[in-house]
Coordinates of C-alpha atoms and ligand atoms in Angstrom, one line a residue:
Chain A
X1 CA 103.4 128.6 130.2
X2 CA 102.7 125.9 127.7
X3 CA 104.2 122.4 127.9
X4 CA 103.6 119.8 125.3
X5 CA 105.1 116.3 125.7
X6 CA 105.1 113.7 123.1
X7 CA 101.9 114.8 121.4
X8 CA 100.5 112.5 118.9
X9 CA 97.3 112.9 116.9
X10 CA 95.9 110.3 114.6
X11 CA 92.8 110.8 112.4
X12 CA 90.8 107.9 111.0
X13 CA 89.9 108.9 107.4
X14 CA 87.9 107.0 104.8
X15 CA 89.8 106.3 101.6
X16 CA 88.0 107.7 98.7
X17 CA 88.1 105.5 95.6
X18 CA 87.6 106.8 92.2
X19 CA 84.8 105.9 89.8
X20 CA 81.3 104.5 90.3
X21 CA 82.7 101.2 91.5
X22 CA 84.9 102.9 94.1
X23 CA 81.9 105.1 95.2
X24 CA 79.7 102.0 95.7
X25 CA 82.4 100.1 97.5
X26 CA 83.0 103.1 99.8
X27 CA 79.2 103.1 100.5
X28 CA 79.0 99.5 101.5
X29 CA 82.4 98.9 103.1
X30 CA 84.3 102.1 103.6
X31 CA 88.1 101.5 103.9
X32 CA 89.6 103.4 106.8
X33 CA 93.1 104.4 107.2
X34 CA 94.9 106.1 110.0
X35 CA 96.7 109.4 109.3
X36 CA 99.2 110.6 111.8
X37 CA 98.9 114.4 111.7
X38 CA 101.1 115.1 114.7
X39 CA 103.8 112.6 115.5
X40 CA 105.5 113.1 118.9
X41 CA 105.7 116.9 119.3
X42 CA 107.3 118.3 122.5
X43 CA 108.1 121.8 123.4
X44 CA 107.8 124.3 126.2
X45 CA 107.0 127.9 125.8
X46 CA 107.4 130.4 128.6
X47 CA 105.3 133.4 129.5
X48 CA 105.8 136.4 127.2
X49 CA 107.4 134.6 124.3
X50 CA 106.4 135.1 120.8
X51 CA 106.9 131.8 119.0
X52 CA 106.6 131.1 115.3
X53 CA 105.2 127.7 114.6
X54 CA 106.2 127.1 111.1
X55 CA 106.0 124.3 108.5
X56 CA 104.7 123.5 105.1
X57 CA 101.0 122.9 104.4
X58 CA 99.7 119.7 106.1
X59 CA 102.7 119.6 108.4
X60 CA 100.3 119.5 111.4
X61 CA 100.4 123.1 112.6
X62 CA 96.7 123.7 112.9
X63 CA 96.2 120.2 114.5
X64 CA 98.7 121.1 117.2
X65 CA 97.0 124.4 117.8
X66 CA 93.6 122.6 118.1
X67 CA 95.1 120.3 120.7
X68 CA 96.7 123.0 122.6
X69 CA 93.4 124.9 122.8
X70 CA 91.3 121.9 123.8
X71 CA 89.3 121.5 120.6
X72 CA 90.9 118.1 119.8
X73 CA 92.0 115.4 122.3
X74 CA 95.5 114.1 121.6
X75 CA 95.7 110.4 120.7
X76 CA 98.5 110.3 123.3
X77 CA 100.8 112.7 125.0
X78 CA 100.3 115.5 127.5
X79 CA 99.5 119.1 127.4
X80 CA 99.7 121.6 130.3
X81 CA 98.6 125.2 129.9
X82 CA 99.7 127.1 133.0
X83 CA 99.8 123.7 134.6
X84 CA 96.2 122.6 133.6
X85 CA 95.3 120.1 131.1
X86 CA 92.9 121.4 128.4
X87 CA 91.8 117.9 127.8
X88 CA 90.6 117.3 131.3
X89 CA 89.6 120.9 132.3
X90 CA 88.7 122.5 129.1
X91 CA 86.6 125.3 130.5
X92 CA 89.2 126.4 133.0
X93 CA 91.9 126.5 130.4
X94 CA 90.1 128.3 127.6
X95 CA 89.0 131.0 130.0
X96 CA 92.6 132.2 129.7
X97 CA 93.1 131.7 125.9
X98 CA 92.6 133.9 122.9
X99 CA 92.3 132.0 119.6
X100 CA 92.1 133.3 116.0
X101 CA 91.9 131.0 113.1
X102 CA 92.7 133.2 110.0
X103 CA 90.7 130.8 107.7
X104 CA 87.5 131.0 109.8
X105 CA 86.0 133.9 111.6
X106 CA 84.6 133.7 115.1
X107 CA 82.5 136.7 114.5
X108 CA 78.8 136.6 113.8
X109 CA 78.5 136.9 110.1
X110 CA 75.1 138.7 109.8
X111 CA 75.4 141.2 112.7
X112 CA 77.2 144.3 113.2
X113 CA 80.8 143.7 114.6
X114 CA 79.9 145.3 118.0
X115 CA 77.4 142.5 118.7
X116 CA 80.1 139.9 118.6
X117 CA 82.1 141.9 121.3
X118 CA 78.9 142.2 123.4
X119 CA 78.6 138.4 123.2
X120 CA 82.2 137.9 124.3
X121 CA 81.5 140.3 127.2
X122 CA 78.8 137.9 128.5
X123 CA 80.7 134.7 127.8
X124 CA 83.8 135.8 129.7
X125 CA 81.8 137.9 132.3
X126 CA 83.8 141.0 131.7
X127 CA 82.8 143.8 134.0
X128 CA 81.4 146.9 132.5
X129 CA 84.4 149.1 133.5
X130 CA 86.8 146.5 132.2
X131 CA 84.9 146.0 129.0
X132 CA 84.8 149.8 128.3
X133 CA 88.6 150.0 129.0
X134 CA 89.4 147.1 126.8
X135 CA 87.2 148.4 124.0
X136 CA 89.0 151.7 124.1
X137 CA 92.4 150.0 123.9
X138 CA 91.2 147.8 121.0
X139 CA 89.8 150.8 119.2
X140 CA 93.0 152.7 119.4
X141 CA 95.2 149.7 118.6
X142 CA 93.1 148.3 115.8
X143 CA 91.1 151.3 114.5
X144 CA 87.8 149.6 115.1
X145 CA 85.7 152.7 115.3
X146 CA 85.3 153.1 111.5
X147 CA 83.7 149.7 111.1
X148 CA 82.3 148.7 114.5
X149 CA 78.8 149.2 113.3
X150 CA 79.1 147.4 110.0
X151 CA 77.8 143.9 109.6
X152 CA 80.6 141.5 109.6
X153 CA 79.8 140.1 106.2
X154 CA 80.4 143.6 104.7
X155 CA 83.9 143.9 106.2
X156 CA 87.1 143.6 104.2
X157 CA 89.3 140.6 105.1
X158 CA 91.7 142.9 106.9
X159 CA 88.9 144.6 108.9
X160 CA 87.4 141.2 109.7
X161 CA 90.8 140.0 111.0
X162 CA 91.1 143.1 113.2
X163 CA 87.6 142.4 114.6
X164 CA 88.7 138.8 115.2
X165 CA 91.8 139.8 117.0
X166 CA 89.8 142.3 119.2
X167 CA 87.3 139.6 120.1
X168 CA 90.0 137.2 121.0
X169 CA 91.7 139.8 123.3
X170 CA 88.7 141.4 125.0
X171 CA 89.0 139.2 128.1
X172 CA 92.8 139.8 128.3
X173 CA 93.9 136.2 127.9
X174 CA 97.4 135.4 128.9
X175 CA 98.0 133.2 125.9
X176 CA 97.1 134.1 122.3
X177 CA 97.0 131.5 119.6
X178 CA 97.0 132.8 116.0
X179 CA 96.7 130.3 113.2
X180 CA 97.7 132.1 109.9
X181 CA 96.4 135.5 111.0
X182 CA 97.8 137.4 108.0
X183 CA 96.7 135.0 105.3
X184 CA 95.2 136.7 102.3
X185 CA 95.7 140.2 103.6
X186 CA 97.3 143.1 101.8
X187 CA 100.6 144.7 103.0
X188 CA 99.1 147.4 105.1
X189 CA 96.6 145.2 106.7
X190 CA 99.4 142.7 107.5
X191 CA 101.5 145.4 109.1
X192 CA 98.5 146.6 111.2
X193 CA 98.2 143.0 112.5
X194 CA 101.8 142.7 113.2
X195 CA 102.0 146.0 115.1
X196 CA 99.0 144.8 117.2
X197 CA 100.6 141.5 118.0
X198 CA 103.8 143.3 119.1
X199 CA 102.0 145.8 121.1
X200 CA 99.9 143.2 123.0
X201 CA 103.0 141.2 123.7
X202 CA 104.9 144.1 125.2
X203 CA 102.0 145.6 127.0
X204 CA 100.7 142.6 128.8
X205 CA 103.5 140.0 128.4
X206 CA 101.0 137.9 126.4
X207 CA 102.4 134.7 125.2
X208 CA 101.8 134.3 121.5
X209 CA 102.0 131.3 119.3
X210 CA 101.8 132.2 115.7
X211 CA 101.5 129.9 112.6
X212 CA 102.3 131.6 109.4
X213 CA 103.7 131.2 105.9
X214 CA 104.7 134.8 105.8
X215 CA 108.4 135.2 106.6
X216 CA 108.0 139.0 107.1
X217 CA 105.7 138.0 110.1
X218 CA 108.5 135.8 111.4
X219 CA 111.3 138.3 111.0
X220 CA 109.3 141.1 112.6
X221 CA 107.8 139.2 115.5
X222 CA 109.3 135.9 116.4
X223 CA 112.4 135.5 118.6
X224 CA 112.0 131.8 118.5
X225 CA 110.9 129.3 115.9
X226 CA 109.5 125.8 116.1
X227 CA 109.5 124.2 112.6
X228 CA 107.6 121.1 112.1
X229 CA 107.4 118.8 109.1
X230 CA 105.3 115.7 108.7
X231 CA 104.1 116.1 112.2
X232 CA 107.5 116.2 113.8
X233 CA 109.6 119.1 115.2
X234 CA 112.6 119.5 113.0
X235 CA 113.9 122.7 114.5
X236 CA 113.4 124.6 117.7
X237 CA 115.4 127.6 118.7
X238 CA 116.1 131.3 118.5
X239 CA 115.7 132.8 115.0
X240 CA 119.4 133.7 114.9
X241 CA 120.6 130.2 115.9
X242 CA 118.5 128.7 113.2
X243 CA 120.0 131.0 110.6
X244 CA 123.5 130.4 111.9
X245 CA 123.1 126.7 111.7
X246 CA 121.0 126.3 108.5
X247 CA 122.6 129.3 106.6
X248 CA 126.0 129.7 108.2
X249 CA 127.3 131.7 105.2
X250 CA 127.2 135.4 104.8
X251 CA 128.0 137.3 101.7
X252 CA 129.7 140.7 101.2
X253 CA 129.2 142.6 98.0
X254 CA 132.1 145.0 97.3
X255 CA 132.5 147.8 94.6
X256 CA 136.1 148.5 94.0
X257 CA 137.5 151.9 92.8
X258 CA 139.5 150.1 90.2
X259 CA 139.6 146.6 88.9
X260 CA 139.1 143.8 91.4
X261 CA 142.1 142.6 93.2
X262 CA 143.1 139.0 93.7
X263 CA 141.7 137.8 97.0
X264 CA 143.2 134.7 98.6
X265 CA 142.0 134.2 102.1
X266 CA 141.6 130.7 103.5
X267 CA 137.9 130.2 104.0
X268 CA 136.6 133.1 102.0
X269 CA 135.3 132.2 98.6
X270 CA 134.8 134.5 95.6
X271 CA 131.3 133.6 94.3
X272 CA 130.9 136.4 91.7
X273 CA 133.0 138.9 89.8
X274 CA 131.3 141.4 87.5
X275 CA 133.4 144.4 86.3
X276 CA 134.5 146.2 89.5
X277 CA 132.1 144.3 91.6
X278 CA 132.8 141.3 93.6
X279 CA 130.8 139.0 95.9
X280 CA 132.6 137.2 98.7
X281 CA 131.1 134.4 100.8
X282 CA 132.4 133.3 104.2
X283 CA 131.4 131.1 107.1
X284 CA 130.1 133.5 109.7
X285 CA 131.1 131.2 112.5
X286 CA 134.8 131.5 111.4
X287 CA 135.0 135.1 110.3
X288 CA 133.3 138.3 111.4
X289 CA 132.3 140.6 108.6
X290 CA 134.6 143.2 109.9
X291 CA 137.7 141.1 109.7
X292 CA 136.9 140.2 106.1
X293 CA 136.2 143.8 105.2
X294 CA 139.5 145.0 106.7
X295 CA 141.4 142.3 104.9
X296 CA 139.9 143.3 101.6
X297 CA 140.4 147.1 102.1
X298 CA 144.1 146.5 102.8
X299 CA 144.5 145.1 99.2
X300 CA 142.5 147.7 97.2
X301 CA 140.5 150.8 97.5
X302 CA 136.8 150.2 98.0
X303 CA 134.0 152.5 96.9
X304 CA 131.1 150.8 98.5
X305 CA 130.2 147.6 100.2
X306 CA 127.2 145.8 101.8
X307 CA 126.7 142.7 103.9
X308 CA 124.0 140.4 102.8
X309 CA 122.1 138.6 105.6
X310 CA 120.5 135.3 104.7
X311 CA 116.8 135.3 104.1
X312 CA 114.6 133.2 106.3
X313 CA 113.0 132.0 103.1
X314 CA 116.2 130.5 102.1
X315 CA 116.8 129.0 105.5
X316 CA 113.5 127.3 105.5
X317 CA 113.4 126.4 101.9
X318 CA 114.3 122.8 102.3
X319 CA 111.4 122.2 104.6
X320 CA 109.0 123.8 102.2
X321 CA 110.4 122.2 99.1
X322 CA 109.7 118.6 99.8
X323 CA 106.1 119.2 100.3
X324 CA 105.4 121.5 97.4
Chain B
X1 CA 75.0 127.7 146.3
X2 CA 75.9 131.2 145.3
X3 CA 78.4 129.7 142.9
X4 CA 75.6 127.7 141.4
X5 CA 73.3 130.8 141.2
X6 CA 76.2 132.8 139.6
X7 CA 76.7 130.1 137.1
X8 CA 73.0 130.0 136.2
X9 CA 73.0 133.8 135.8
X10 CA 76.0 133.6 133.6
X11 CA 74.4 130.9 131.4
X12 CA 71.2 132.7 131.2
X13 CA 72.8 136.0 130.1
X14 CA 74.7 134.2 127.4
X15 CA 71.7 132.1 126.3
X16 CA 69.4 135.0 126.1
X17 CA 71.9 137.1 124.3
X18 CA 72.4 134.4 121.7
X19 CA 68.7 134.1 121.2
X20 CA 68.5 137.8 120.6
X21 CA 71.3 137.6 118.2
X22 CA 69.5 134.8 116.3
X23 CA 66.4 136.8 116.0
X24 CA 68.3 139.9 114.9
X25 CA 70.1 137.9 112.2
X26 CA 66.8 136.6 110.7
X27 CA 65.4 140.1 110.7
X28 CA 68.2 141.0 108.3
X29 CA 66.5 138.9 105.7
X30 CA 62.8 139.9 105.7
X31 CA 61.9 138.5 102.3
X32 CA 63.0 135.1 103.2
X33 CA 60.7 135.3 106.3
X34 CA 57.7 136.4 104.2
X35 CA 58.0 133.6 101.7
X36 CA 58.0 131.0 104.5
X37 CA 55.1 132.8 106.2
X38 CA 53.0 131.9 103.2
X39 CA 54.4 128.4 102.4
X40 CA 54.4 126.7 105.7
X41 CA 50.8 127.2 106.9
X42 CA 49.6 126.3 103.4
X43 CA 51.4 123.0 103.5
X44 CA 49.8 121.9 106.8
X45 CA 46.3 123.1 106.0
X46 CA 46.4 121.2 102.8
X47 CA 47.4 118.1 105.0
X48 CA 44.3 118.4 107.2
X49 CA 42.1 119.0 104.2
X50 CA 43.4 115.7 102.6
X51 CA 42.7 114.0 105.9
X52 CA 39.2 115.3 105.8
X53 CA 38.7 114.1 102.2
X54 CA 40.0 110.6 103.3
X55 CA 37.8 110.4 106.2
X56 CA 34.7 111.7 104.4
X57 CA 35.1 109.3 101.5
X58 CA 36.0 106.2 103.4
X59 CA 35.4 105.0 106.9
X60 CA 36.9 106.8 109.9
X61 CA 40.5 106.0 110.4
X62 CA 41.0 103.1 112.8
X63 CA 37.8 104.0 114.5
X64 CA 38.9 107.8 114.9
X65 CA 36.4 110.3 113.8
X66 CA 37.5 113.5 111.9
X67 CA 37.3 115.8 114.9
X68 CA 39.4 113.4 116.9
X69 CA 41.9 113.1 114.0
X70 CA 42.1 116.9 113.8
X71 CA 42.8 117.0 117.5
X72 CA 45.6 114.5 117.3
X73 CA 47.1 116.1 114.1
X74 CA 47.0 119.6 115.7
X75 CA 48.4 118.4 119.0
X76 CA 51.3 116.7 117.1
X77 CA 51.9 119.9 115.1
X78 CA 52.1 122.0 118.1
X79 CA 55.2 120.3 119.4
X80 CA 56.6 120.2 115.9
X81 CA 56.2 123.9 115.6
X82 CA 57.7 124.5 118.9
X83 CA 60.6 122.2 118.2
X84 CA 61.3 124.0 114.9
X85 CA 61.4 127.4 116.8
X86 CA 63.7 126.3 119.7
X87 CA 65.7 123.4 118.5
X88 CA 66.1 123.5 114.7
X89 CA 69.8 123.0 115.2
X90 CA 69.3 119.4 116.1
X91 CA 68.4 118.8 112.4
X92 CA 71.8 120.0 111.5
X93 CA 74.0 118.6 114.2
X94 CA 75.6 116.0 111.8
X95 CA 76.6 118.7 109.5
X96 CA 78.1 120.7 112.3
X97 CA 80.1 117.7 113.3
X98 CA 81.5 117.2 109.9
X99 CA 82.2 120.8 109.2
X100 CA 84.0 121.4 112.4
X101 CA 81.1 123.6 113.7
X102 CA 81.8 122.8 117.3
X103 CA 85.4 124.3 117.3
X104 CA 84.0 127.7 118.3
X105 CA 82.0 126.4 121.1
X106 CA 84.8 124.3 122.5
X107 CA 86.9 127.4 122.7
X108 CA 84.4 129.0 125.1
X109 CA 84.4 128.5 128.8
X110 CA 80.9 127.1 128.7
X111 CA 79.3 123.7 128.6
X112 CA 79.1 122.7 124.9
X113 CA 75.7 120.9 125.1
X114 CA 74.3 124.0 126.6
X115 CA 75.7 126.2 123.8
X116 CA 74.3 123.7 121.3
X117 CA 70.9 123.5 122.9
X118 CA 70.5 127.3 123.1
X119 CA 72.5 128.3 120.0
X120 CA 69.5 129.4 117.9
X121 CA 66.0 130.7 117.9
X122 CA 64.2 130.1 114.6
X123 CA 61.8 132.9 114.0
X124 CA 60.4 131.3 110.9
X125 CA 59.5 128.3 112.9
X126 CA 56.7 130.4 114.4
X127 CA 55.1 130.1 111.0
X128 CA 54.7 126.3 111.7
X129 CA 52.8 127.2 114.8
X130 CA 50.1 129.1 113.0
X131 CA 48.4 126.1 111.2
X132 CA 49.2 124.1 114.4
X133 CA 47.1 126.3 116.5
X134 CA 44.3 126.6 113.9
X135 CA 44.0 122.9 113.5
X136 CA 44.2 122.1 117.2
X137 CA 41.6 124.7 118.1
X138 CA 39.3 123.3 115.4
X139 CA 39.9 119.8 116.7
X140 CA 39.2 120.9 120.3
X141 CA 35.9 122.6 119.4
X142 CA 34.7 119.7 117.1
X143 CA 35.5 117.1 119.8
X144 CA 34.0 119.4 122.5
X145 CA 37.3 119.1 124.4
X146 CA 36.7 120.4 127.9
X147 CA 39.3 123.0 128.9
X148 CA 39.3 122.2 132.6
X149 CA 42.4 123.1 134.6
X150 CA 43.6 119.5 134.6
X151 CA 43.2 119.2 130.8
X152 CA 44.9 122.5 130.2
X153 CA 48.0 121.5 132.2
X154 CA 47.8 118.2 130.5
X155 CA 48.0 119.7 127.1
X156 CA 50.8 122.1 128.0
X157 CA 52.9 119.4 129.6
X158 CA 52.3 117.1 126.5
X159 CA 53.4 119.8 124.2
X160 CA 56.5 120.7 126.1
X161 CA 57.4 117.1 126.7
X162 CA 56.8 116.2 123.0
X163 CA 59.1 119.1 122.0
X164 CA 61.8 117.5 124.1
X165 CA 61.1 114.1 122.5
X166 CA 61.3 115.4 119.1
X167 CA 64.5 117.4 119.4
X168 CA 66.2 114.7 121.5
X169 CA 65.3 112.1 118.8
X170 CA 67.0 114.3 116.1
X171 CA 69.9 115.0 118.3
X172 CA 70.4 111.3 119.0
X173 CA 70.2 110.2 115.4
X174 CA 72.6 112.9 114.3
X175 CA 75.1 112.1 117.0
X176 CA 76.1 109.0 115.1
X177 CA 78.1 111.5 112.9
X178 CA 80.5 112.0 115.8
X179 CA 81.8 108.5 115.2
X180 CA 81.1 107.9 111.6
X181 CA 82.2 111.4 110.4
X182 CA 79.5 111.3 107.8
X183 CA 76.2 113.1 107.4
X184 CA 73.7 110.6 108.7
X185 CA 70.9 111.8 106.4
X186 CA 68.7 110.6 109.2
X187 CA 66.8 113.8 109.1
X188 CA 64.8 112.8 106.0
X189 CA 64.0 109.4 107.5
X190 CA 63.5 110.7 111.0
X191 CA 61.2 113.3 109.7
X192 CA 59.2 110.9 107.7
X193 CA 58.9 108.6 110.7
X194 CA 58.0 111.5 112.9
X195 CA 55.1 112.6 110.6
X196 CA 53.7 109.1 110.2
X197 CA 53.7 108.5 113.9
X198 CA 52.5 111.8 115.1
X199 CA 50.0 113.1 112.6
X200 CA 47.9 109.9 112.4
X201 CA 46.8 107.4 115.0
X202 CA 49.4 104.7 115.6
X203 CA 46.6 102.1 115.7
X204 CA 46.4 102.1 111.9
X205 CA 49.8 100.4 111.8
X206 CA 50.8 96.8 112.4
X207 CA 51.2 95.8 116.1
X208 CA 55.1 95.4 115.8
X209 CA 55.4 98.8 114.5
X210 CA 53.3 100.2 117.2
X211 CA 55.3 98.4 119.8
X212 CA 58.5 99.8 118.5
X213 CA 57.1 103.4 118.5
X214 CA 56.1 102.9 122.1
X215 CA 59.0 101.2 123.8
X216 CA 62.0 101.5 121.5
X217 CA 61.6 105.0 119.9
X218 CA 58.7 106.4 122.0
X219 CA 57.4 108.7 119.4
X220 CA 53.8 107.5 120.2
X221 CA 54.0 109.7 123.2
X222 CA 54.2 112.9 121.1
X223 CA 50.5 113.0 120.1
X224 CA 49.0 109.5 119.9
X225 CA 48.9 108.3 123.5
X226 CA 48.1 111.7 124.9
X227 CA 45.2 112.1 122.5
X228 CA 43.7 108.9 123.5
X229 CA 44.0 109.9 127.2
X230 CA 42.7 113.5 126.6
X231 CA 39.8 112.4 124.5
X232 CA 39.2 109.2 126.4
X233 CA 39.6 106.9 123.4
X234 CA 39.9 103.3 124.4
X235 CA 40.0 101.3 121.3
X236 CA 43.1 100.1 119.6
X237 CA 45.7 100.9 122.3
X238 CA 47.4 98.4 124.6
X239 CA 48.7 101.0 126.9
X240 CA 46.8 102.0 130.1
X241 CA 45.6 105.5 130.1
X242 CA 47.6 106.6 133.0
X243 CA 50.8 105.9 131.1
X244 CA 49.5 107.6 128.1
X245 CA 50.2 111.0 129.6
X246 CA 53.8 110.3 130.5
X247 CA 55.1 112.5 127.6
X248 CA 57.0 114.9 129.9
X249 CA 58.7 112.1 131.7
X250 CA 59.7 110.4 128.5
X251 CA 60.8 113.8 127.1
X252 CA 63.1 114.5 130.0
X253 CA 64.5 111.0 129.9
X254 CA 65.2 111.3 126.2
X255 CA 66.8 114.7 126.7
X256 CA 69.1 113.3 129.4
X257 CA 70.0 110.4 127.1
X258 CA 70.7 112.8 124.2
X259 CA 73.0 114.8 126.5
X260 CA 75.0 111.7 127.6
X261 CA 75.3 110.5 124.0
X262 CA 76.2 114.0 122.8
X263 CA 79.0 114.3 125.4
X264 CA 80.4 110.9 124.5
X265 CA 80.4 111.9 120.9
X266 CA 82.1 115.2 121.7
X267 CA 85.0 113.2 123.0
X268 CA 85.3 111.6 119.6
X269 CA 84.9 115.0 117.8
X270 CA 87.7 115.5 115.3
X271 CA 87.1 119.1 114.1
X272 CA 87.7 119.5 110.3
X273 CA 90.9 119.6 108.2
X274 CA 91.7 123.1 107.1
Ligands
ADP401 N1 89.7 116.7 111.1 C1 90.6 116.1 110.3 N2 90.2 114.9 109.9 C2 91.1 114.2 109.2 N3 92.3 114.6 108.8 C3 92.8 115.8 109.2 C4 91.9 116.6 110.0 N4 92.5 117.7 110.3 C5 93.7 117.7 109.7 N5 93.9 116.5 109.1 C6 95.1 116.0 108.3 O1 96.2 116.2 109.2 C7 97.3 116.7 108.5 C8 97.8 118.0 109.1 O2 96.8 119.0 109.0 P1 97.0 120.4 109.6 O3 97.2 120.3 111.0 O4 95.7 121.2 109.2 O5 98.2 121.0 108.8 P2 98.7 122.5 108.6 O6 97.9 123.4 109.6 O7 100.2 122.5 109.1 O8 98.6 122.9 107.3 C9 96.9 116.8 107.0 O9 97.3 115.7 106.4 C10 95.4 116.9 107.1 O10 94.8 116.5 106.0
MG402 MG1 96.7 125.0 109.0

């Protein structure tokens, strides 16, 4: 279980000024300013959850992950990972964590992938039997066999990421942090990573915190989303609730046999008419799709119809827009 | 007690494996190794040769004869070579701080100072040891240094202690980066100071400078004071000969201090923006 209470993280950064004059000034008397990367974040994540931690670039996602994993000390606020503070008892907490930063590998660049696993085995004191069993699982879930003996620098990005995931899971941590694990990968590699995440979660009830910009990741994996912007939590709840609230409209596209009838139902809007085709929009909290469909079919013969679900991209658009 | 032993075994197994990995990594690039194998001994042999020219053409340096100078130079280089083999990372500590290089170590259930201390074994550093041994052995035979049991233990403890002083000195100066978040560029300055104070007798410098290198930054204990004691040279040093061999004690003290400062710094560590 992860509990974060009122987390704040401030960085002191030197202001860079332009030109030679600015550079000289910075050398003699650097001007410092405080940046608040995380500004009062609180949440609670239970065992076995897969939570999407979303937000635009610079929102403070990585900084939060670094605090939760004990890399950074919060400026203020409290973190408890299974009841223990990573700030005060770092080694005890990290024993039970797996962490992957998509932008930066934990693997040893110059050596064959297997050496990095061997190092993990010693660091986490994994017994020989356990190690063999875990390696077997990882091999079958991630298809490591084909590149286990290749130097990490020669791996494709997708293979490297699979290696990183395996290294992070070898000691069977109960919590897995993934910071942009699918960044830069092609579609098949992304899918392999997603399948692995889902598998690990169902097999061992591993709690997973995932930051991503990929909405497919979110749709496939996350039951719950926490959205942050400018260091603050702006949304926290089940995926469906979020969609209900932020995109309460649903659309039905209908093909009529003959020309489109006049539809006048209170609360249902006609947003598009094109030949025999019509698009209706309604508030999903007030109507069910079925009731709208039956009202329409009473008025005219329908050849075909489809219900359009709102895209997560649309739902989150307003959080991503103001930072782009 | 068995907890402690288990913990030692754990750290030893991780430490030795990291060392093995470091060596393996370097063997991946043999050409790089070979070029250093030629360059580094050359550089130091030229250094002694210059020294010899200096001493031949002018008077002995601050009363030190060439054989004595070679002994001091060689002794200083031994700990330099050893430091470069086992502790080269202390030269790069500030860059690791700035680039977020401690993230990975902080994620492991192991002491970070330990991981840092044993993170690397620099094979190429052995190349620095070759001229060191040649020059020191030459110095020993020219001065007629007597390899008694006591003297041998003395030399060994001085070399080990001096290695600790050197790496702790670099660690301490680079630790500033934890707070300033800037590369300290102390390596160049520190390196210069180190060469000047370990390859030549301190007594050629002004008294104030000598005093600083004895009591403030005790680099004088790397080769100068031990040489005076081992060769029984009495001129030009204010320090009693018994203290002159305190190199291991000072090394351990500086190592302890560097660990304290490192751990303080780590609390201020801010990773790096992504
Ligand atoms: N080590 C650091 N030093 C200074 N500023 C940082 C550091 N890490 C992050 N920041 C700043 O904090 C803010 C949040 O960064 P980050 O957590 O990396 O965002 P995200 O992962 O959501 O893209 C950004 O403005 C970033 O520049
Ligand atoms: Mg990030």
